[in-house]
Coordinates of C-alpha atoms in Angstrom, one line a residue:
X1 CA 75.6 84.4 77.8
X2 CA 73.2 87.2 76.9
X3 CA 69.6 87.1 78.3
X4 CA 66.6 89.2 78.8
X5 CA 63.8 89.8 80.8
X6 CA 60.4 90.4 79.2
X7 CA 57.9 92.5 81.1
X8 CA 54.2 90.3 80.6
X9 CA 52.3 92.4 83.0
X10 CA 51.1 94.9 84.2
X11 CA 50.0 95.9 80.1
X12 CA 51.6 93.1 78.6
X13 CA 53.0 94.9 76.5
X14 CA 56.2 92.3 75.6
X15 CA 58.9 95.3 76.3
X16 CA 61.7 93.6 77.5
X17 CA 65.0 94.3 79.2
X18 CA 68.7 93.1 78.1
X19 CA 70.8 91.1 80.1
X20 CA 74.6 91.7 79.1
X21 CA 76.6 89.2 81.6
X22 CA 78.6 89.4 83.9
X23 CA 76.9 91.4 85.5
X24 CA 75.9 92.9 88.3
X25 CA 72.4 94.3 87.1
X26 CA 70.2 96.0 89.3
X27 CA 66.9 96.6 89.0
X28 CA 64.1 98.1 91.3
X29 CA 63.5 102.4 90.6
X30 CA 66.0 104.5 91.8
X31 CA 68.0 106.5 89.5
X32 CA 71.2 103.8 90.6
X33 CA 69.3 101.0 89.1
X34 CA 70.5 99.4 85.9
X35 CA 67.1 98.8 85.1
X36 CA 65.1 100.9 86.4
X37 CA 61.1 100.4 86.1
X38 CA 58.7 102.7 87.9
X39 CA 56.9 101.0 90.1
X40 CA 56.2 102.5 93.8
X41 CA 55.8 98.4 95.1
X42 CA 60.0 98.5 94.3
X43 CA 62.6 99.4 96.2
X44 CA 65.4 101.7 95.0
X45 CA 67.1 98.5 94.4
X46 CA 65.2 95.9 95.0
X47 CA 67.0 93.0 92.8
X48 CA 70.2 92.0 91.0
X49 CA 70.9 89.5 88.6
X50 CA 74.9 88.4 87.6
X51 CA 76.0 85.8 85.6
X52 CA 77.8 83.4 87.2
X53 CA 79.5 80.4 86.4
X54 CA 77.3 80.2 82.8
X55 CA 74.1 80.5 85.2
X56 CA 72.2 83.1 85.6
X57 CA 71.3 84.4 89.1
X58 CA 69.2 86.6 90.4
X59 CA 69.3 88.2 94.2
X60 CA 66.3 89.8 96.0
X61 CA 68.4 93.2 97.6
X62 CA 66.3 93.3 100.8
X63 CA 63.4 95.0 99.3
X64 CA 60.7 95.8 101.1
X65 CA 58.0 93.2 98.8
X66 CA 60.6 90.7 98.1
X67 CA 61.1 88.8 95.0
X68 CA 59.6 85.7 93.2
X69 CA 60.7 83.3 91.2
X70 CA 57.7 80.9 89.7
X71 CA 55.4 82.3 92.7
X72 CA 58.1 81.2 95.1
X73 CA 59.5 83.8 97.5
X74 CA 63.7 83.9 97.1
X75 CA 66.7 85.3 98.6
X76 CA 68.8 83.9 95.9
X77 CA 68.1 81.6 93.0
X78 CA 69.5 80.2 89.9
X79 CA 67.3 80.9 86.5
X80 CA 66.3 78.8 83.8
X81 CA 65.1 79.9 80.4
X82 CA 60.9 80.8 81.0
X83 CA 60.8 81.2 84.5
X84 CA 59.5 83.9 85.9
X85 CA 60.5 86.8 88.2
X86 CA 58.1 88.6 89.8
X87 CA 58.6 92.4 91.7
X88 CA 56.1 94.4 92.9
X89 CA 53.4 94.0 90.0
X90 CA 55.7 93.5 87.7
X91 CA 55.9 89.5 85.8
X92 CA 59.1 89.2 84.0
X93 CA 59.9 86.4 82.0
X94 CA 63.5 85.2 82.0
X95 CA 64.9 84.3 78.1
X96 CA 68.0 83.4 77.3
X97 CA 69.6 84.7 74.2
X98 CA 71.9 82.3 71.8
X99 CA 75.1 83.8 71.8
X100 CA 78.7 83.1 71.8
X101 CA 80.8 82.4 74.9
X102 CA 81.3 86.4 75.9
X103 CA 82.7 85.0 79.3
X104 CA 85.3 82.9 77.4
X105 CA 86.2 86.0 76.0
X106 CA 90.0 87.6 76.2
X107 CA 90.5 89.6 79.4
X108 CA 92.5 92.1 80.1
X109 CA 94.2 92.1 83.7
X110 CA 95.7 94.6 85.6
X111 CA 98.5 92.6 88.4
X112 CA 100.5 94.3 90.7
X113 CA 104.0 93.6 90.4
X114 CA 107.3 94.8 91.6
X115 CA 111.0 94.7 89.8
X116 CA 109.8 92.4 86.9
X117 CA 107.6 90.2 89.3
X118 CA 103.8 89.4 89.1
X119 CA 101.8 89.6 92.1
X120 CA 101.5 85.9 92.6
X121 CA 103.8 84.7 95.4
X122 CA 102.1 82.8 98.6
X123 CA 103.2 82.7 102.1
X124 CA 102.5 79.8 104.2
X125 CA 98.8 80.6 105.0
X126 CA 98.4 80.6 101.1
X127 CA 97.5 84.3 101.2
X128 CA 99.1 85.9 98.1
X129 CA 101.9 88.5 98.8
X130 CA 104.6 90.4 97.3
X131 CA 107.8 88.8 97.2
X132 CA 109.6 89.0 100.5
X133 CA 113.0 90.1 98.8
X134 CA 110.7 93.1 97.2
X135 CA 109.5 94.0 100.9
X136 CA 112.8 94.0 102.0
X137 CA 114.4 96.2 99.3
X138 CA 111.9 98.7 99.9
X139 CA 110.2 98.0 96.4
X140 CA 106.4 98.2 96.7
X141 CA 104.3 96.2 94.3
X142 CA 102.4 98.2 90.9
X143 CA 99.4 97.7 89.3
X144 CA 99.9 98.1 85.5
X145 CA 97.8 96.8 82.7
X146 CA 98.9 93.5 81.3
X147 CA 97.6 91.1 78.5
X148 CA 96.0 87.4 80.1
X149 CA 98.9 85.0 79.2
X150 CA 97.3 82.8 75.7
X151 CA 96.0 79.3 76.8
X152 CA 94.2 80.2 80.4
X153 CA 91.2 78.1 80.7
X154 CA 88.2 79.5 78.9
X155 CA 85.0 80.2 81.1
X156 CA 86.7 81.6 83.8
X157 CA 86.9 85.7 85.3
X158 CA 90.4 86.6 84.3
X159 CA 91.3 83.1 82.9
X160 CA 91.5 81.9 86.3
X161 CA 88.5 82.4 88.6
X162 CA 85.1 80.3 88.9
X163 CA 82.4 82.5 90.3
X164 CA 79.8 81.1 92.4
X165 CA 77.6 83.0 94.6
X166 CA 76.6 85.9 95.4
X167 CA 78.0 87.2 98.6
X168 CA 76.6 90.8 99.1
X169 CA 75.2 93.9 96.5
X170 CA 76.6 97.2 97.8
X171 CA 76.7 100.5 96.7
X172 CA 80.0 100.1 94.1
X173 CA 79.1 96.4 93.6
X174 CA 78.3 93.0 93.5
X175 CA 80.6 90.5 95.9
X176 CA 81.0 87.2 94.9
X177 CA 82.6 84.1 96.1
X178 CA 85.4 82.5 93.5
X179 CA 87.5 79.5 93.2
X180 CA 91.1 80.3 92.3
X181 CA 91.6 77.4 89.6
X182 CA 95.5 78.2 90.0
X183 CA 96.5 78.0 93.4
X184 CA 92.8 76.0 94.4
X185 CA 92.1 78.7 97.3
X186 CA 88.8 80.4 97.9
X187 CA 88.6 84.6 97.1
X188 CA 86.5 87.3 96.8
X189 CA 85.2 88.8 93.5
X190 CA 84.2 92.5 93.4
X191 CA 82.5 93.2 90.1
X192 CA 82.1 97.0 89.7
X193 CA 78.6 99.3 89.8
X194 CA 78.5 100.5 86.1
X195 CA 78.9 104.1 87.4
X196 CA 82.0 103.6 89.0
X197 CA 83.5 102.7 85.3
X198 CA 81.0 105.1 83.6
X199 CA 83.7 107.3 81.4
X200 CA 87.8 107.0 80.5
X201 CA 88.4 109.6 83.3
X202 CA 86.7 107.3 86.3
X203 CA 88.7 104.4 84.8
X204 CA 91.6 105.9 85.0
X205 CA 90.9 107.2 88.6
X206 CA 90.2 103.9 89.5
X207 CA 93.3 102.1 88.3
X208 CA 95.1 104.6 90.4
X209 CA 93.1 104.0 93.2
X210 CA 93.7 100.1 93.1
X211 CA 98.0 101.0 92.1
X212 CA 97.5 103.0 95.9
X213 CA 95.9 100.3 97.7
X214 CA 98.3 97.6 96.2
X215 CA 100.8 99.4 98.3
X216 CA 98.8 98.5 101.4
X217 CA 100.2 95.1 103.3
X218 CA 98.9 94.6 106.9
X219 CA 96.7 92.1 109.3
X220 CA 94.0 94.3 109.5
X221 CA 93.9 95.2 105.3
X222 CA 92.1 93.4 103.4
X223 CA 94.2 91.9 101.0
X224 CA 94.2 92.8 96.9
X225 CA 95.2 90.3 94.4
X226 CA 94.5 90.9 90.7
X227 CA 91.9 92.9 89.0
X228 CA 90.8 93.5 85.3
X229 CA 88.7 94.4 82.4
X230 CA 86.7 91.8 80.2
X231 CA 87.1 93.1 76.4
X232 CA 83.9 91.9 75.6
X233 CA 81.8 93.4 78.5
X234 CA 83.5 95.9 80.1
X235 CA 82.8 94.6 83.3
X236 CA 85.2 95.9 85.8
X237 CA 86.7 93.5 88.7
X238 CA 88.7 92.8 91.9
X239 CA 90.2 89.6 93.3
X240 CA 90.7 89.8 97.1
X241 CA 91.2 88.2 100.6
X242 CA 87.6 86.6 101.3
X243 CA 86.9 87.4 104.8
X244 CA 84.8 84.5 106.5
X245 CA 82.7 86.6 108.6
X246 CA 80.4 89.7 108.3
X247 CA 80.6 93.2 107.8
X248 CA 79.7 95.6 110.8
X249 CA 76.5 96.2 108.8
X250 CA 75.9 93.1 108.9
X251 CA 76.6 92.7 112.5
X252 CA 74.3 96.1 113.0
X253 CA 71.2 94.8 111.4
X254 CA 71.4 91.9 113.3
X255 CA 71.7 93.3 116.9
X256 CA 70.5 96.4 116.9
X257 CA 69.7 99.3 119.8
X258 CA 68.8 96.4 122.0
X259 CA 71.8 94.2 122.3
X260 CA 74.4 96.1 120.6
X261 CA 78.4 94.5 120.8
X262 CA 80.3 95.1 124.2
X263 CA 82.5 97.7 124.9
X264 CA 85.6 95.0 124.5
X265 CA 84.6 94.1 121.5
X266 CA 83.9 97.6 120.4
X267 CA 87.0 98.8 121.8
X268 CA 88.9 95.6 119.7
X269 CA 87.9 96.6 116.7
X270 CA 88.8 100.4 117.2
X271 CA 92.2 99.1 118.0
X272 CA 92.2 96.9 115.1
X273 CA 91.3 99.6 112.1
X274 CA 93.4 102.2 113.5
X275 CA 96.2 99.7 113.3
X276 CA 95.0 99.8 109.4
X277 CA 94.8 103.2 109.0
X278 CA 98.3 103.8 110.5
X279 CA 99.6 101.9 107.8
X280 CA 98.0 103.8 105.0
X281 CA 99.3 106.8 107.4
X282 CA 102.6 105.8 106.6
X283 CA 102.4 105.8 103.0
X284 CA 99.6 108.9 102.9
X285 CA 96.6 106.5 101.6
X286 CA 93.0 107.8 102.5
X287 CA 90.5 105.4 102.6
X288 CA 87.6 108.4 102.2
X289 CA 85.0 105.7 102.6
X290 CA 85.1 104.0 106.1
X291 CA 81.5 102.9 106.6
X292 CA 80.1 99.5 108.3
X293 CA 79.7 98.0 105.0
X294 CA 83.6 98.3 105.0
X295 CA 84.8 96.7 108.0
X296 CA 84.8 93.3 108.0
X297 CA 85.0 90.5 110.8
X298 CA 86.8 87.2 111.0
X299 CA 85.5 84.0 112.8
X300 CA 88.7 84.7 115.1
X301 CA 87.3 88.1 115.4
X302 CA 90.3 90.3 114.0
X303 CA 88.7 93.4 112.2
X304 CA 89.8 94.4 108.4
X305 CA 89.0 97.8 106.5
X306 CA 88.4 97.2 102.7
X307 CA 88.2 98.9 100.0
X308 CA 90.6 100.8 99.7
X309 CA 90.2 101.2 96.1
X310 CA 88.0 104.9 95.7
X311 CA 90.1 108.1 94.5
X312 CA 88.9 111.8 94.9
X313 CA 86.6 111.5 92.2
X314 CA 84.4 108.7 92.5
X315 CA 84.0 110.1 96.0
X316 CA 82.9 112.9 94.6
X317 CA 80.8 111.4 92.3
X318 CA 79.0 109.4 94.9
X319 CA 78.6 112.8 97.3
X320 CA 76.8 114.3 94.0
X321 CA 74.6 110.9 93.7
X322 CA 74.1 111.0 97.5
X323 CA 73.0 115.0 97.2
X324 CA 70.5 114.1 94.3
X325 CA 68.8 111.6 95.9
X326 CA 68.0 109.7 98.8
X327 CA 69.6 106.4 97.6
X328 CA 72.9 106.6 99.6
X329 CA 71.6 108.2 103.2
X330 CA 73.3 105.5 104.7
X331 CA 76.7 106.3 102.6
X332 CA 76.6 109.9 104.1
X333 CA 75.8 109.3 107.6
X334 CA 79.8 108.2 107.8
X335 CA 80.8 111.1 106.1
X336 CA 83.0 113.6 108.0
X337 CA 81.3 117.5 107.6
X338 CA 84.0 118.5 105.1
X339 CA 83.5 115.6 103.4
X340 CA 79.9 116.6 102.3
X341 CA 81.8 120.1 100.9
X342 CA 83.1 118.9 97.4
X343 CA 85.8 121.5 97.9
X344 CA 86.2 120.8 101.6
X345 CA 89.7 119.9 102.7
X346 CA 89.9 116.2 103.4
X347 CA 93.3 114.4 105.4
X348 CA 93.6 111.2 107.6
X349 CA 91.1 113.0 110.6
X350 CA 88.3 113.0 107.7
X351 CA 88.7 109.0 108.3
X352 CA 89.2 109.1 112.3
X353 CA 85.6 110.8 112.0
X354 CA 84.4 108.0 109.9
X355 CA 85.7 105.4 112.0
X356 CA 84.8 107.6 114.8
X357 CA 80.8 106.9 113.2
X358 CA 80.5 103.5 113.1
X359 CA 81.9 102.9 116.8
X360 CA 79.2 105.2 117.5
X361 CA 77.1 103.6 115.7
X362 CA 78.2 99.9 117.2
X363 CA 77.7 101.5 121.2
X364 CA 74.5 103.4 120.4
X365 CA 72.8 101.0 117.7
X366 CA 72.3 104.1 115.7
X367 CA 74.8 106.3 113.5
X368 CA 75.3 109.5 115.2
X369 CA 73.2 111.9 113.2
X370 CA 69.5 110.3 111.4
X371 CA 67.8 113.2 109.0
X372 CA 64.6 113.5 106.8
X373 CA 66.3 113.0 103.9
X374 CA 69.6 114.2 102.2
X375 CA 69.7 117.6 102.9
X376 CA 68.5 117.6 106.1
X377 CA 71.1 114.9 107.1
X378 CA 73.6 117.0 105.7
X379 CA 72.3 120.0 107.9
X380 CA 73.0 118.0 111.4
X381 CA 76.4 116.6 110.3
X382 CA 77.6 119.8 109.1
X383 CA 76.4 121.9 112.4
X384 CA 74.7 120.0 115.4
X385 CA 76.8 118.1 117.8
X386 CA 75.5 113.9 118.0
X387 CA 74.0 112.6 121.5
X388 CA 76.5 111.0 123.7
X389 CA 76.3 107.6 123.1
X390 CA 75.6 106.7 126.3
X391 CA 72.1 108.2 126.0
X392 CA 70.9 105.4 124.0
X393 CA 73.2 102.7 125.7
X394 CA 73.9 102.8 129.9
X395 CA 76.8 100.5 129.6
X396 CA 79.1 102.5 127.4
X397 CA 82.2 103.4 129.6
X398 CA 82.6 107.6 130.2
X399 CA 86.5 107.5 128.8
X400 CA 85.1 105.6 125.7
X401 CA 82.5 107.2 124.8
X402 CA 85.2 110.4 125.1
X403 CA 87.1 108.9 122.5
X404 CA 84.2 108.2 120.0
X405 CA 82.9 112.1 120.9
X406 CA 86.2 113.4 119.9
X407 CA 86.3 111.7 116.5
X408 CA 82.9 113.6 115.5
X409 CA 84.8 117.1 116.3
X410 CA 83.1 119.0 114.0
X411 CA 86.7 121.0 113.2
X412 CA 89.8 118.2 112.2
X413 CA 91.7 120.2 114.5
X414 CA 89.8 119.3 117.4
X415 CA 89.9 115.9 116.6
X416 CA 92.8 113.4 117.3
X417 CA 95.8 114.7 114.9
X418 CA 96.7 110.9 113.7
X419 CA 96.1 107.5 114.0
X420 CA 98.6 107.1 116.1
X421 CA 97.2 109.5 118.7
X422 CA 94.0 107.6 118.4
X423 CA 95.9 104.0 118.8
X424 CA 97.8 105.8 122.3
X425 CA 94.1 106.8 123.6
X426 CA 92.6 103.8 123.0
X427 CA 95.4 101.8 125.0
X428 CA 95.1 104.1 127.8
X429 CA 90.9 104.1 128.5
X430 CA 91.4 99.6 127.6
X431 CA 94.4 99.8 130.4
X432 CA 92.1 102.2 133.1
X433 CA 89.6 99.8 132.2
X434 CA 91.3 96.7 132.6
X435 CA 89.6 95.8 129.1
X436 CA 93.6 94.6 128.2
X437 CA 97.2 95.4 128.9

């Protein structure tokens, strides 16, 4: 369903903006904004709208002057054709345009599957899985572009999934919550940031990405399922595990400096992404993008990495976004120093020092290194050493905070040499600390 939003103020001068669902959209005025309207009231990206479910929704992005619907302050709200959205001094009217169904249209999926096999088996939690008798043989599963089967529902992502809401915007997409109309379980939607699928070459970097992180079975991975490409939007998206608690970014912004997590906790989910990133270890993944915003918590409390999905050159393309702007300070403050060197070397220590940032960042209620702007906070990763973490939080034990400190090495070679290494030291300062066995 095709919409558009048309601008009534502050000249009314009727320009309007189109709507092409699924989605996401952003808008606000930062050079990353779908829409961008200059207007110093909006944030970078203050709002995004994505159609869902034949509804258009619309979701204020934290921005500093918040969005309105009809007057009325929102976090999240569904639209109907006149209402209108108002940001900074901006009134938008919301118009939908007749159309035919393009969410009914044919999709094209991409499925892993191994020796002949889709990617659709369940285990007994009703997580999908590769086929055990695939495991054992050795035979990991392959993403490779397949037709949707004819006859699958009309309506739905993929001709299978029901979107409903919006979960979370980030910086490579929109999150969303989906009913699997097969198999009747609860997922995760990723649909992609336009930039990440902005040319053939980044589409085909992506597909390899998603064929490495297929490979990638584990407690503490976030699980991928099926992905695709709808031929009549080019809207790029991922089904996955849906995690049912927050990210550490979430978990951040809600405790901050003052009452940050304890050092158990802390030193849990250490233990529980380097058991993760000994996996991709073993079969020489990088994640390259380890960052609060990745790590995700479960009621139970288990941590998961996600997103394992970004190749060399969307990293790079987001280190060239990041060095143009000041949209993606946040993104950087993770990064290792070579990292921020598009020809730096990068192995599995650049992602200990990522990891290595966001305990940091969990102990002291900061990330290790805050700049005036990006080049700046390029300048302190690349050559000052971080505050202990200590200095901002008493109760962070010595032989911890040693471990975090040794992460940030500013060299790889001073940091540990594996995950492994880093799983061995983290057992040792939990047993001196009688933290666990």
């Amino acid at each position: 369903m095709k919409a558009r939003l048309q601008q009534l103020s502050p000249d009314d001068s009727k320009s309007s903006h189109e709507l092409v669902g699924p989605g996401p959209i952003v808008l606000g005025r930062g050079k990353a904004s779908a829409i961008r309207i200059d207007d110093t009231k909006l944030s970078r990206e203050h709002c995004v709208s994505v159609l869902l479910d034949d509804r258009w929704q619309i979701k204020d992005l934290g921005s500093t002057n918040g969005t309105k619907v009809n007057d009325q302050p929102i976090t999240t709200a569904v639209l109907a054709d006149g209402d209108v959205i108002t940001i900074g001094r901006l009134h938008l009217r919301f118009r939908v345009k007749p159309s035919g169904d393009a969410r009914g249209a044919t999709t094209q999926d991409f499925v892993a599957s191994g020796g002949g096999r889709t990617f659709e088996t369940s285990d007994e939690s009703g997580r999908e899985r590769p086929d055990v008798s695939e495991r054992r043989t050795g035979e990991l599963p392959q993403f490779a572009l397949v037709q949707t089967p004819p006859g699958q529902r009309r309506g739905l992502l993929g001709g299978r999934y029901e979107l409903g809401e919006v979960i979370h915007q980030g910086s490579t997409g929109t999150f969303v919550k989906a009913r699997d109309a097969k198999s009747e379980r609860v997922v995760c939607i990723k649909l992609l940031a336009k930039r990440v699928a902005e040319n053939d070459a980044e589409l085909r970097r992506f597909v390899r990405g998603v064929q490495t992180a297929a490979k990638l079975q584990h407690p503490n991975i976030v699980q991928l399922y099926r992905g695709g490409q709808s031929t009549a939007t080019k809207q790029w998206w991922l089904a996955m595990e849906l995690v049912d608690g927050p990210s550490l970014r979430q978990v951040i912004a809600k405790y901050g400096i003052g009452n940050m997590l304890s050092p158990v906790k802390v030193l849990s989910i250490a233990r529980d992404i380097t058991a993760a990133l000994e996996v991709a270890y073993e079969k020489q993944v990088l994640h390259r993008n380890i960052r609060p915003e990745n790590i995700l918590l479960t009621k139970s409390g288990a941590a998961k990495l996600s997103d394992f999905t970004l190749t060399r050159g969307v990293v790079l393309t987001t280190l060239q976004r990041i060095t143009g702007s000041n949209e993606l300070v946040g993104d950087l403050a993770y990064m290792a120093p070579e990292r921020t060197d598009p020809d730096g070397a990068i192995d599995c220590r650049s992602d200990l020092y990522a990891l290595g940032a966001c305990l940091y960042t969990l102990l002291a209620g900061r990330p290790p290194f805050v700049g005036r702007g990006t080049v700046n906070l390029i300048e302190h990763i690349r050559h000052d050493a971080p505050q202990p973490p200590g200095r901002f939080n008493l109760s962070v034990p010595g032989p911890l905070e040693g471990v975090v400190m040794k992460c940030l090495a500013k060299s790889p070679s001073d940091r540990f040499r594996s995950p492994m290494e880093l799983r061995e030291e983290l057992s040792r300062v939990a047993h001196f600390q009688g933290l666990w066995s």
